[in-house]
């Protein structure tokens, strides 16, 4: 099979088990057009079914992770069209991807760019990263999770201030508020994200996917329901080879060789 070719993203394999997806519309600061998202979704579908892929890193350029949805594509759209086609609904495919995605954010992550980063499982930020939901300045509001995921991540008062004023916030603020897991040295954000993804890719895939499912349940469910899901996922892992392998290796002071089964 030949690898698909894309116009708006680049694909590479920077470490064992890691797919690196680089948004690549440099002239538009990686504005998230429909063709770009169609390609991103296709690349994720391939990564989902490719057994050799354990984790994905999503990044942009030094200047921009992504400066938002493509304003020039949106500007002449009408209500009936966006409503009937459920415009932006296809963006949610990213959140259905069941392997971990690490976002490596450098430069602008604005509007849909911030929202796309928030759809990922882990966000690492360069000190140059600039986050924001500036949609209010365009006469609209965030349309891909900015009023929801940002509020969950940083709390109501801060989210209200960001969404209502449209002002940007820094990588340092994003780390202090818990939106990103850490700020790394300038120029190293992709390497650091590949390192994290590489560590994850070395684990047993069934346990990794179960862990992601468990943490995500914390966003949707009450504490009791979430704890129930967690315990059931935990129980299920006793049906895997990897549970036997991992615990036996510990007892024998050996390194586990995962079978991903
Ligand atoms: N859509 C389309 N094109 C964009 C874009 C976007 N979101 N962001 C940048 N571009 C284009 C610019 O139009 C410009 O193109 P031309 O060279 O053809 O004029 C090119 O990228 C470079 O941008 P600038 O010249 O503006 O670069 P700058 O360094 O002066 O400014 C910036 C950078 C502050 C990020 C500025 O580009 C900007 O404000 N961009 C828009 C940010 C924004 O409003 N994002 C939210 C979009 S709405 C949304 O995302 C809805 C949602 O919730 C899903």
PDB file of C-alpha atoms and ligand atoms in Angstrom:
ATOM      1  CA  UNK A   1       0.000   0.000   0.000  1.00  0.00           C
ATOM      2  CA  UNK A   2       1.216   3.494  -0.785  1.00  0.00           C
ATOM      3  CA  UNK A   3       1.068   6.180   1.861  1.00  0.00           C
ATOM      4  CA  UNK A   4      -1.605   8.798   1.181  1.00  0.00           C
ATOM      5  CA  UNK A   5      -0.348  12.230   0.209  1.00  0.00           C
ATOM      6  CA  UNK A   6      -1.748  15.306   1.848  1.00  0.00           C
ATOM      7  CA  UNK A   7      -1.647  19.012   0.987  1.00  0.00           C
ATOM      8  CA  UNK A   8      -2.251  20.535   4.413  1.00  0.00           C
ATOM      9  CA  UNK A   9      -0.479  18.216   6.837  1.00  0.00           C
ATOM     10  CA  UNK A  10       2.854  16.402   7.013  1.00  0.00           C
ATOM     11  CA  UNK A  11       3.266  12.924   8.472  1.00  0.00           C
ATOM     12  CA  UNK A  12       6.386  11.352   9.919  1.00  0.00           C
ATOM     13  CA  UNK A  13       7.521   8.645  12.321  1.00  0.00           C
ATOM     14  CA  UNK A  14      10.034  10.345  14.648  1.00  0.00           C
ATOM     15  CA  UNK A  15      10.221   7.514  17.222  1.00  0.00           C
ATOM     16  CA  UNK A  16       9.101   3.883  17.451  1.00  0.00           C
ATOM     17  CA  UNK A  17       5.316   3.748  17.716  1.00  0.00           C
ATOM     18  CA  UNK A  18       4.881   7.522  17.273  1.00  0.00           C
ATOM     19  CA  UNK A  19       3.161   9.293  14.385  1.00  0.00           C
ATOM     20  CA  UNK A  20       3.920  13.012  14.132  1.00  0.00           C
ATOM     21  CA  UNK A  21       1.243  15.065  12.375  1.00  0.00           C
ATOM     22  CA  UNK A  22       2.385  18.578  11.471  1.00  0.00           C
ATOM     23  CA  UNK A  23      -0.227  21.113  10.389  1.00  0.00           C
ATOM     24  CA  UNK A  24       1.238  22.692   7.286  1.00  0.00           C
ATOM     25  CA  UNK A  25      -0.485  25.785   5.946  1.00  0.00           C
ATOM     26  CA  UNK A  26       2.331  28.190   6.852  1.00  0.00           C
ATOM     27  CA  UNK A  27       1.022  31.095   4.761  1.00  0.00           C
ATOM     28  CA  UNK A  28      -2.279  31.060   6.670  1.00  0.00           C
ATOM     29  CA  UNK A  29      -0.713  30.352  10.096  1.00  0.00           C
ATOM     30  CA  UNK A  30      -2.287  26.885   9.902  1.00  0.00           C
ATOM     31  CA  UNK A  31      -5.838  28.242   9.744  1.00  0.00           C
ATOM     32  CA  UNK A  32      -8.046  25.177  10.095  1.00  0.00           C
ATOM     33  CA  UNK A  33      -9.830  24.951   6.754  1.00  0.00           C
ATOM     34  CA  UNK A  34     -12.257  22.147   5.904  1.00  0.00           C
ATOM     35  CA  UNK A  35      -9.713  20.439   3.610  1.00  0.00           C
ATOM     36  CA  UNK A  36      -7.117  20.528   6.398  1.00  0.00           C
ATOM     37  CA  UNK A  37      -9.520  18.938   8.863  1.00  0.00           C
ATOM     38  CA  UNK A  38     -10.590  16.298   6.347  1.00  0.00           C
ATOM     39  CA  UNK A  39      -6.929  15.334   5.981  1.00  0.00           C
ATOM     40  CA  UNK A  40      -6.298  15.393   9.739  1.00  0.00           C
ATOM     41  CA  UNK A  41      -9.281  13.097  10.292  1.00  0.00           C
ATOM     42  CA  UNK A  42      -8.064  10.717   7.567  1.00  0.00           C
ATOM     43  CA  UNK A  43      -4.565  10.603   9.079  1.00  0.00           C
ATOM     44  CA  UNK A  44      -6.048   9.821  12.504  1.00  0.00           C
ATOM     45  CA  UNK A  45      -8.234   7.076  11.035  1.00  0.00           C
ATOM     46  CA  UNK A  46      -5.095   5.487   9.572  1.00  0.00           C
ATOM     47  CA  UNK A  47      -3.262   5.833  12.902  1.00  0.00           C
ATOM     48  CA  UNK A  48      -6.240   4.270  14.692  1.00  0.00           C
ATOM     49  CA  UNK A  49      -6.108   1.099  12.622  1.00  0.00           C
ATOM     50  CA  UNK A  50      -2.305   0.888  12.333  1.00  0.00           C
ATOM     51  CA  UNK A  51      -1.167  -1.496  15.051  1.00  0.00           C
ATOM     52  CA  UNK A  52       2.347  -0.103  14.976  1.00  0.00           C
ATOM     53  CA  UNK A  53       1.113   3.309  16.180  1.00  0.00           C
ATOM     54  CA  UNK A  54       0.968   3.732  19.955  1.00  0.00           C
ATOM     55  CA  UNK A  55       0.583   7.506  20.221  1.00  0.00           C
ATOM     56  CA  UNK A  56       0.317  10.612  18.063  1.00  0.00           C
ATOM     57  CA  UNK A  57       1.958  14.010  18.345  1.00  0.00           C
ATOM     58  CA  UNK A  58       0.104  16.941  16.785  1.00  0.00           C
ATOM     59  CA  UNK A  59       1.986  20.153  16.113  1.00  0.00           C
ATOM     60  CA  UNK A  60       2.108  23.223  13.893  1.00  0.00           C
ATOM     61  CA  UNK A  61       4.975  25.585  13.120  1.00  0.00           C
ATOM     62  CA  UNK A  62       7.158  27.708  15.403  1.00  0.00           C
ATOM     63  CA  UNK A  63       4.929  30.696  14.645  1.00  0.00           C
ATOM     64  CA  UNK A  64       1.541  29.020  14.899  1.00  0.00           C
ATOM     65  CA  UNK A  65       0.077  25.793  16.183  1.00  0.00           C
ATOM     66  CA  UNK A  66      -3.060  27.091  14.455  1.00  0.00           C
ATOM     67  CA  UNK A  67      -4.518  30.610  14.293  1.00  0.00           C
ATOM     68  CA  UNK A  68      -8.093  29.318  14.353  1.00  0.00           C
ATOM     69  CA  UNK A  69     -10.792  28.205  11.990  1.00  0.00           C
ATOM     70  CA  UNK A  70     -10.298  29.606   8.490  1.00  0.00           C
ATOM     71  CA  UNK A  71     -12.012  33.012   8.707  1.00  0.00           C
ATOM     72  CA  UNK A  72     -11.862  33.570   4.952  1.00  0.00           C
ATOM     73  CA  UNK A  73     -13.655  30.261   4.372  1.00  0.00           C
ATOM     74  CA  UNK A  74     -16.316  31.145   6.974  1.00  0.00           C
ATOM     75  CA  UNK A  75     -16.942  34.808   6.240  1.00  0.00           C
ATOM     76  CA  UNK A  76     -19.663  34.417   3.591  1.00  0.00           C
ATOM     77  CA  UNK A  77     -21.431  31.436   5.105  1.00  0.00           C
ATOM     78  CA  UNK A  78     -25.148  31.732   5.980  1.00  0.00           C
ATOM     79  CA  UNK A  79     -27.070  30.340   8.918  1.00  0.00           C
ATOM     80  CA  UNK A  80     -29.040  27.719   6.969  1.00  0.00           C
ATOM     81  CA  UNK A  81     -25.857  26.366   5.403  1.00  0.00           C
ATOM     82  CA  UNK A  82     -23.847  26.056   8.625  1.00  0.00           C
ATOM     83  CA  UNK A  83     -26.859  24.664  10.466  1.00  0.00           C
ATOM     84  CA  UNK A  84     -27.876  22.077   7.887  1.00  0.00           C
ATOM     85  CA  UNK A  85     -24.316  20.876   7.288  1.00  0.00           C
ATOM     86  CA  UNK A  86     -23.602  20.984  11.050  1.00  0.00           C
ATOM     87  CA  UNK A  87     -20.481  23.031  10.260  1.00  0.00           C
ATOM     88  CA  UNK A  88     -17.487  22.070  12.477  1.00  0.00           C
ATOM     89  CA  UNK A  89     -19.129  18.822  13.636  1.00  0.00           C
ATOM     90  CA  UNK A  90     -16.480  16.855  11.741  1.00  0.00           C
ATOM     91  CA  UNK A  91     -13.849  18.392  14.035  1.00  0.00           C
ATOM     92  CA  UNK A  92     -15.090  16.161  16.861  1.00  0.00           C
ATOM     93  CA  UNK A  93     -13.627  13.116  15.128  1.00  0.00           C
ATOM     94  CA  UNK A  94     -10.349  14.034  16.853  1.00  0.00           C
ATOM     95  CA  UNK A  95     -11.994  13.393  20.223  1.00  0.00           C
ATOM     96  CA  UNK A  96     -13.132   9.931  19.085  1.00  0.00           C
ATOM     97  CA  UNK A  97      -9.547   8.833  18.410  1.00  0.00           C
ATOM     98  CA  UNK A  98      -8.778   6.261  21.116  1.00  0.00           C
ATOM     99  CA  UNK A  99      -4.982   6.373  21.233  1.00  0.00           C
ATOM    100  CA  UNK A 100      -3.245   9.220  23.083  1.00  0.00           C
ATOM    101  CA  UNK A 101      -2.572  12.506  21.259  1.00  0.00           C
ATOM    102  CA  UNK A 102       0.052  14.901  22.585  1.00  0.00           C
ATOM    103  CA  UNK A 103      -0.246  18.495  21.332  1.00  0.00           C
ATOM    104  CA  UNK A 104       3.054  20.351  20.933  1.00  0.00           C
ATOM    105  CA  UNK A 105       2.100  24.035  20.896  1.00  0.00           C
ATOM    106  CA  UNK A 106       4.414  26.784  19.662  1.00  0.00           C
ATOM    107  CA  UNK A 107       3.213  30.265  18.755  1.00  0.00           C
ATOM    108  CA  UNK A 108      -0.464  31.051  18.187  1.00  0.00           C
ATOM    109  CA  UNK A 109      -3.106  28.613  19.382  1.00  0.00           C
ATOM    110  CA  UNK A 110      -6.104  30.861  18.876  1.00  0.00           C
ATOM    111  CA  UNK A 111      -9.803  30.134  18.483  1.00  0.00           C
ATOM    112  CA  UNK A 112     -10.125  26.754  16.802  1.00  0.00           C
ATOM    113  CA  UNK A 113      -6.372  26.283  17.317  1.00  0.00           C
ATOM    114  CA  UNK A 114      -6.797  26.473  21.086  1.00  0.00           C
ATOM    115  CA  UNK A 115      -9.865  24.253  20.783  1.00  0.00           C
ATOM    116  CA  UNK A 116      -7.968  21.667  18.742  1.00  0.00           C
ATOM    117  CA  UNK A 117      -5.175  21.608  21.335  1.00  0.00           C
ATOM    118  CA  UNK A 118      -7.812  21.073  24.037  1.00  0.00           C
ATOM    119  CA  UNK A 119      -9.185  18.051  22.129  1.00  0.00           C
ATOM    120  CA  UNK A 120      -5.787  16.415  22.615  1.00  0.00           C
ATOM    121  CA  UNK A 121      -4.924  14.412  25.740  1.00  0.00           C
ATOM    122  CA  UNK A 122      -1.765  16.197  26.834  1.00  0.00           C
ATOM    123  CA  UNK A 123      -0.633  19.704  25.868  1.00  0.00           C
ATOM    124  CA  UNK A 124       3.009  20.763  26.055  1.00  0.00           C
ATOM    125  CA  UNK A 125       3.760  24.420  25.395  1.00  0.00           C
ATOM    126  CA  UNK A 126       6.752  26.353  24.145  1.00  0.00           C
ATOM    127  CA  UNK A 127       7.375  29.608  26.094  1.00  0.00           C
ATOM    128  CA  UNK A 128       6.320  31.334  22.840  1.00  0.00           C
ATOM    129  CA  UNK A 129       2.855  29.757  22.867  1.00  0.00           C
ATOM    130  CA  UNK A 130      -0.059  32.211  22.863  1.00  0.00           C
ATOM    131  CA  UNK A 131      -3.514  30.883  23.657  1.00  0.00           C
ATOM    132  CA  UNK A 132      -6.844  32.617  23.259  1.00  0.00           C
ATOM    133  CA  UNK A 133     -10.456  32.505  22.120  1.00  0.00           C
ATOM    134  CA  UNK A 134     -10.711  35.721  20.078  1.00  0.00           C
ATOM    135  CA  UNK A 135     -14.005  34.797  18.342  1.00  0.00           C
ATOM    136  CA  UNK A 136     -15.859  37.590  20.171  1.00  0.00           C
ATOM    137  CA  UNK A 137     -13.798  40.039  18.085  1.00  0.00           C
ATOM    138  CA  UNK A 138     -15.274  38.467  14.931  1.00  0.00           C
ATOM    139  CA  UNK A 139     -18.875  38.789  16.086  1.00  0.00           C
ATOM    140  CA  UNK A 140     -19.183  35.121  17.006  1.00  0.00           C
ATOM    141  CA  UNK A 141     -18.246  32.798  19.866  1.00  0.00           C
ATOM    142  CA  UNK A 142     -16.037  29.697  20.076  1.00  0.00           C
ATOM    143  CA  UNK A 143     -17.638  26.863  18.129  1.00  0.00           C
ATOM    144  CA  UNK A 144     -15.468  23.825  18.807  1.00  0.00           C
ATOM    145  CA  UNK A 145     -15.280  23.540  22.570  1.00  0.00           C
ATOM    146  CA  UNK A 146     -13.885  26.901  23.692  1.00  0.00           C
ATOM    147  CA  UNK A 147     -16.773  27.663  26.026  1.00  0.00           C
ATOM    148  CA  UNK A 148     -16.818  24.088  27.347  1.00  0.00           C
ATOM    149  CA  UNK A 149     -13.347  22.507  27.475  1.00  0.00           C
ATOM    150  CA  UNK A 150     -11.666  25.779  28.470  1.00  0.00           C
ATOM    151  CA  UNK A 151     -14.121  26.175  31.354  1.00  0.00           C
ATOM    152  CA  UNK A 152     -13.484  22.616  32.517  1.00  0.00           C
ATOM    153  CA  UNK A 153      -9.729  23.192  32.276  1.00  0.00           C
ATOM    154  CA  UNK A 154      -9.256  26.622  33.862  1.00  0.00           C
ATOM    155  CA  UNK A 155     -12.487  27.391  35.730  1.00  0.00           C
ATOM    156  CA  UNK A 156     -15.451  29.657  35.079  1.00  0.00           C
ATOM    157  CA  UNK A 157     -14.098  33.081  35.983  1.00  0.00           C
ATOM    158  CA  UNK A 158     -10.941  32.778  33.897  1.00  0.00           C
ATOM    159  CA  UNK A 159     -12.811  31.160  30.979  1.00  0.00           C
ATOM    160  CA  UNK A 160     -15.422  33.928  31.062  1.00  0.00           C
ATOM    161  CA  UNK A 161     -12.713  36.589  31.025  1.00  0.00           C
ATOM    162  CA  UNK A 162     -10.915  34.932  28.077  1.00  0.00           C
ATOM    163  CA  UNK A 163     -14.051  34.234  26.034  1.00  0.00           C
ATOM    164  CA  UNK A 164     -15.824  37.555  26.747  1.00  0.00           C
ATOM    165  CA  UNK A 165     -12.838  39.871  26.228  1.00  0.00           C
ATOM    166  CA  UNK A 166     -11.080  37.838  23.532  1.00  0.00           C
ATOM    167  CA  UNK A 167      -7.725  38.597  25.138  1.00  0.00           C
ATOM    168  CA  UNK A 168      -4.890  36.121  24.692  1.00  0.00           C
ATOM    169  CA  UNK A 169      -3.015  34.345  27.482  1.00  0.00           C
ATOM    170  CA  UNK A 170       0.557  33.125  27.747  1.00  0.00           C
ATOM    171  CA  UNK A 171       2.124  29.685  28.014  1.00  0.00           C
ATOM    172  CA  UNK A 172       3.009  30.515  31.625  1.00  0.00           C
ATOM    173  CA  UNK A 173      -0.624  31.379  32.431  1.00  0.00           C
ATOM    174  CA  UNK A 174      -1.776  28.222  30.640  1.00  0.00           C
ATOM    175  CA  UNK A 175       0.566  26.142  32.818  1.00  0.00           C
ATOM    176  CA  UNK A 176      -0.370  27.922  36.050  1.00  0.00           C
ATOM    177  CA  UNK A 177      -4.061  27.388  35.250  1.00  0.00           C
ATOM    178  CA  UNK A 178      -3.632  23.694  34.391  1.00  0.00           C
ATOM    179  CA  UNK A 179      -4.500  23.957  30.683  1.00  0.00           C
ATOM    180  CA  UNK A 180      -1.091  22.608  29.660  1.00  0.00           C
ATOM    181  CA  UNK A 181       0.959  20.100  31.581  1.00  0.00           C
ATOM    182  CA  UNK A 182       4.182  22.101  31.295  1.00  0.00           C
ATOM    183  CA  UNK A 183       6.150  24.768  29.481  1.00  0.00           C
ATOM    184  CA  UNK A 184       9.327  23.376  27.941  1.00  0.00           C
ATOM    185  CA  UNK A 185      12.497  25.082  26.714  1.00  0.00           C
ATOM    186  CA  UNK A 186      12.086  27.169  23.571  1.00  0.00           C
ATOM    187  CA  UNK A 187      12.682  25.113  20.439  1.00  0.00           C
ATOM    188  CA  UNK A 188      12.188  21.761  22.174  1.00  0.00           C
ATOM    189  CA  UNK A 189       8.411  21.346  22.285  1.00  0.00           C
ATOM    190  CA  UNK A 190       8.147  18.808  19.447  1.00  0.00           C
ATOM    191  CA  UNK A 191      11.092  16.785  20.788  1.00  0.00           C
ATOM    192  CA  UNK A 192       9.583  16.785  24.276  1.00  0.00           C
ATOM    193  CA  UNK A 193       6.167  15.759  22.946  1.00  0.00           C
ATOM    194  CA  UNK A 194       7.745  12.959  20.880  1.00  0.00           C
ATOM    195  CA  UNK A 195       9.562  11.838  24.030  1.00  0.00           C
ATOM    196  CA  UNK A 196       6.285  11.654  25.984  1.00  0.00           C
ATOM    197  CA  UNK A 197       4.483   9.937  23.106  1.00  0.00           C
ATOM    198  CA  UNK A 198       7.418   7.530  22.745  1.00  0.00           C
ATOM    199  CA  UNK A 199       7.196   6.599  26.420  1.00  0.00           C
ATOM    200  CA  UNK A 200       3.466   5.946  26.049  1.00  0.00           C
ATOM    201  CA  UNK A 201       4.013   3.927  22.855  1.00  0.00           C
ATOM    202  CA  UNK A 202       6.271   1.553  24.811  1.00  0.00           C
ATOM    203  CA  UNK A 203       3.415   0.550  27.145  1.00  0.00           C
ATOM    204  CA  UNK A 204       0.798  -2.093  26.495  1.00  0.00           C
ATOM    205  CA  UNK A 205      -1.732  -0.649  24.060  1.00  0.00           C
ATOM    206  CA  UNK A 206      -4.806  -2.135  25.718  1.00  0.00           C
ATOM    207  CA  UNK A 207      -3.875  -0.645  29.095  1.00  0.00           C
ATOM    208  CA  UNK A 208      -3.047   2.715  27.484  1.00  0.00           C
ATOM    209  CA  UNK A 209      -6.396   2.937  25.700  1.00  0.00           C
ATOM    210  CA  UNK A 210      -8.193   1.864  28.858  1.00  0.00           C
ATOM    211  CA  UNK A 211      -6.379   4.537  30.868  1.00  0.00           C
ATOM    212  CA  UNK A 212      -7.380   7.213  28.352  1.00  0.00           C
ATOM    213  CA  UNK A 213     -10.966   5.993  28.477  1.00  0.00           C
ATOM    214  CA  UNK A 214     -10.892   6.152  32.262  1.00  0.00           C
ATOM    215  CA  UNK A 215      -9.530   9.695  32.506  1.00  0.00           C
ATOM    216  CA  UNK A 216     -11.998  10.893  29.873  1.00  0.00           C
ATOM    217  CA  UNK A 217     -14.860   9.377  31.875  1.00  0.00           C
ATOM    218  CA  UNK A 218     -14.002  11.879  34.608  1.00  0.00           C
ATOM    219  CA  UNK A 219     -15.192  14.636  32.248  1.00  0.00           C
ATOM    220  CA  UNK A 220     -18.556  13.097  31.497  1.00  0.00           C
ATOM    221  CA  UNK A 221     -19.697  11.244  34.591  1.00  0.00           C
ATOM    222  CA  UNK A 222     -20.447  11.754  38.265  1.00  0.00           C
ATOM    223  CA  UNK A 223     -17.727  10.594  40.672  1.00  0.00           C
ATOM    224  CA  UNK A 224     -19.572   7.364  41.480  1.00  0.00           C
ATOM    225  CA  UNK A 225     -20.251   6.509  37.857  1.00  0.00           C
ATOM    226  CA  UNK A 226     -16.674   7.389  36.929  1.00  0.00           C
ATOM    227  CA  UNK A 227     -15.269   5.192  39.697  1.00  0.00           C
ATOM    228  CA  UNK A 228     -17.527   2.379  38.488  1.00  0.00           C
ATOM    229  CA  UNK A 229     -16.242   2.717  34.914  1.00  0.00           C
ATOM    230  CA  UNK A 230     -12.678   2.817  36.208  1.00  0.00           C
ATOM    231  CA  UNK A 231     -13.071  -0.355  38.265  1.00  0.00           C
ATOM    232  CA  UNK A 232     -14.702  -2.197  35.344  1.00  0.00           C
ATOM    233  CA  UNK A 233     -11.854  -1.130  33.006  1.00  0.00           C
ATOM    234  CA  UNK A 234      -9.405  -2.287  35.677  1.00  0.00           C
ATOM    235  CA  UNK A 235     -11.176  -5.655  35.962  1.00  0.00           C
ATOM    236  CA  UNK A 236     -11.192  -6.076  32.176  1.00  0.00           C
ATOM    237  CA  UNK A 237      -7.422  -5.776  32.037  1.00  0.00           C
ATOM    238  CA  UNK A 238      -7.191  -9.061  33.973  1.00  0.00           C
ATOM    239  CA  UNK A 239      -8.433 -10.680  30.747  1.00  0.00           C
ATOM    240  CA  UNK A 240      -5.301  -9.504  28.887  1.00  0.00           C
ATOM    241  CA  UNK A 241      -1.947 -11.200  28.349  1.00  0.00           C
ATOM    242  CA  UNK A 242      -0.269  -7.933  29.216  1.00  0.00           C
ATOM    243  CA  UNK A 243      -1.586  -8.008  32.797  1.00  0.00           C
ATOM    244  CA  UNK A 244      -0.036 -11.464  33.281  1.00  0.00           C
ATOM    245  CA  UNK A 245       3.167 -10.368  31.573  1.00  0.00           C
ATOM    246  CA  UNK A 246       3.468  -7.083  33.494  1.00  0.00           C
ATOM    247  CA  UNK A 247       2.870  -8.516  36.953  1.00  0.00           C
ATOM    248  CA  UNK A 248       5.030 -11.612  36.336  1.00  0.00           C
ATOM    249  CA  UNK A 249       7.873  -9.424  35.046  1.00  0.00           C
ATOM    250  CA  UNK A 250       7.645  -7.300  38.199  1.00  0.00           C
ATOM    251  CA  UNK A 251       7.782 -10.353  40.458  1.00  0.00           C
ATOM    252  CA  UNK A 252      10.759 -11.756  38.519  1.00  0.00           C
ATOM    253  CA  UNK A 253      12.498  -8.348  38.380  1.00  0.00           C
ATOM    254  CA  UNK A 254      12.444  -8.429  34.559  1.00  0.00           C
ATOM    255  CA  UNK A 255      11.383  -5.976  31.872  1.00  0.00           C
ATOM    256  CA  UNK A 256       7.898  -6.728  30.508  1.00  0.00           C
ATOM    257  CA  UNK A 257       7.605  -7.541  26.798  1.00  0.00           C
ATOM    258  CA  UNK A 258       4.105  -6.363  25.940  1.00  0.00           C
ATOM    259  CA  UNK A 259       1.989  -8.304  23.443  1.00  0.00           C
ATOM    260  CA  UNK A 260      -0.708  -5.608  23.187  1.00  0.00           C
ATOM    261  CA  UNK A 261      -3.278  -8.315  23.807  1.00  0.00           C
TER     262      UNK A 261
HETATM  263  N1  LIG B   1      -8.188  32.303   9.093  1.00  0.00           N
HETATM  264  C1  LIG B   1      -7.760  32.617   7.850  1.00  0.00           C
HETATM  265  N2  LIG B   1      -6.578  33.199   7.604  1.00  0.00           N
HETATM  266  C2  LIG B   1      -5.794  33.497   8.662  1.00  0.00           C
HETATM  267  C3  LIG B   1      -6.181  33.201   9.988  1.00  0.00           C
HETATM  268  C4  LIG B   1      -7.439  32.577  10.182  1.00  0.00           C
HETATM  269  N3  LIG B   1      -7.879  32.215  11.378  1.00  0.00           N
HETATM  270  N4  LIG B   1      -5.205  33.628  10.820  1.00  0.00           N
HETATM  271  C5  LIG B   1      -4.242  34.142  10.040  1.00  0.00           C
HETATM  272  N5  LIG B   1      -4.592  34.072   8.749  1.00  0.00           N
HETATM  273  C6  LIG B   1      -3.834  34.542   7.589  1.00  0.00           C
HETATM  274  C7  LIG B   1      -3.870  36.043   7.482  1.00  0.00           C
HETATM  275  O1  LIG B   1      -5.073  36.462   6.854  1.00  0.00           O
HETATM  276  C8  LIG B   1      -2.650  36.313   6.646  1.00  0.00           C
HETATM  277  O2  LIG B   1      -2.938  36.022   5.301  1.00  0.00           O
HETATM  278  P1  LIG B   1      -2.456  37.047   4.122  1.00  0.00           P
HETATM  279  O3  LIG B   1      -0.958  36.993   4.198  1.00  0.00           O
HETATM  280  O4  LIG B   1      -3.021  36.429   2.884  1.00  0.00           O
HETATM  281  O5  LIG B   1      -3.005  38.375   4.472  1.00  0.00           O
HETATM  282  C9  LIG B   1      -1.668  35.251   7.141  1.00  0.00           C
HETATM  283  O6  LIG B   1      -2.461  34.237   7.765  1.00  0.00           O
HETATM  284  C10 LIG B   1      -0.691  35.785   8.165  1.00  0.00           C
HETATM  285  O7  LIG B   1      -1.439  36.402   9.202  1.00  0.00           O
HETATM  286  P2  LIG B   1      -1.163  37.907   9.721  1.00  0.00           P
HETATM  287  O8  LIG B   1      -0.586  38.743   8.623  1.00  0.00           O
HETATM  288  O9  LIG B   1      -2.398  38.396  10.365  1.00  0.00           O
HETATM  289  O10 LIG B   1      -0.021  37.600  10.795  1.00  0.00           O
HETATM  290  P3  LIG B   1       0.343  38.456  12.105  1.00  0.00           P
HETATM  291  O11 LIG B   1       1.592  37.881  12.609  1.00  0.00           O
HETATM  292  O12 LIG B   1       0.265  39.907  11.799  1.00  0.00           O
HETATM  293  O13 LIG B   1      -0.867  38.148  13.120  1.00  0.00           O
HETATM  294  C11 LIG B   1      -2.440  36.743  14.319  1.00  0.00           C
HETATM  295  C12 LIG B   1      -1.041  36.864  13.644  1.00  0.00           C
HETATM  296  C13 LIG B   1      -2.522  37.656  15.528  1.00  0.00           C
HETATM  297  C14 LIG B   1      -2.604  35.298  14.742  1.00  0.00           C
HETATM  298  C15 LIG B   1      -3.520  37.125  13.294  1.00  0.00           C
HETATM  299  O14 LIG B   1      -3.292  36.425  12.079  1.00  0.00           O
HETATM  300  C16 LIG B   1      -4.909  36.837  13.737  1.00  0.00           C
HETATM  301  O15 LIG B   1      -5.459  37.555  14.544  1.00  0.00           O
HETATM  302  N6  LIG B   1      -5.550  35.751  13.196  1.00  0.00           N
HETATM  303  C17 LIG B   1      -6.914  35.410  13.474  1.00  0.00           C
HETATM  304  C18 LIG B   1      -7.071  34.821  14.853  1.00  0.00           C
HETATM  305  C19 LIG B   1      -8.526  34.495  15.125  1.00  0.00           C
HETATM  306  O16 LIG B   1      -9.375  35.371  15.161  1.00  0.00           O
HETATM  307  N7  LIG B   1      -8.840  33.203  15.299  1.00  0.00           N
HETATM  308  C20 LIG B   1     -10.164  32.740  15.569  1.00  0.00           C
HETATM  309  C21 LIG B   1     -10.821  32.284  14.282  1.00  0.00           C
HETATM  310  S1  LIG B   1     -12.561  31.918  14.479  1.00  0.00           S
HETATM  311  C22 LIG B   1     -12.626  30.339  15.100  1.00  0.00           C
HETATM  312  O17 LIG B   1     -11.616  29.717  15.324  1.00  0.00           O
HETATM  313  C23 LIG B   1     -14.004  29.776  15.324  1.00  0.00           C
HETATM  314  C24 LIG B   1     -14.023  28.534  16.181  1.00  0.00           C
HETATM  315  O18 LIG B   1     -14.217  28.587  17.369  1.00  0.00           O
HETATM  316  C25 LIG B   1     -13.871  27.224  15.564  1.00  0.00           C
END
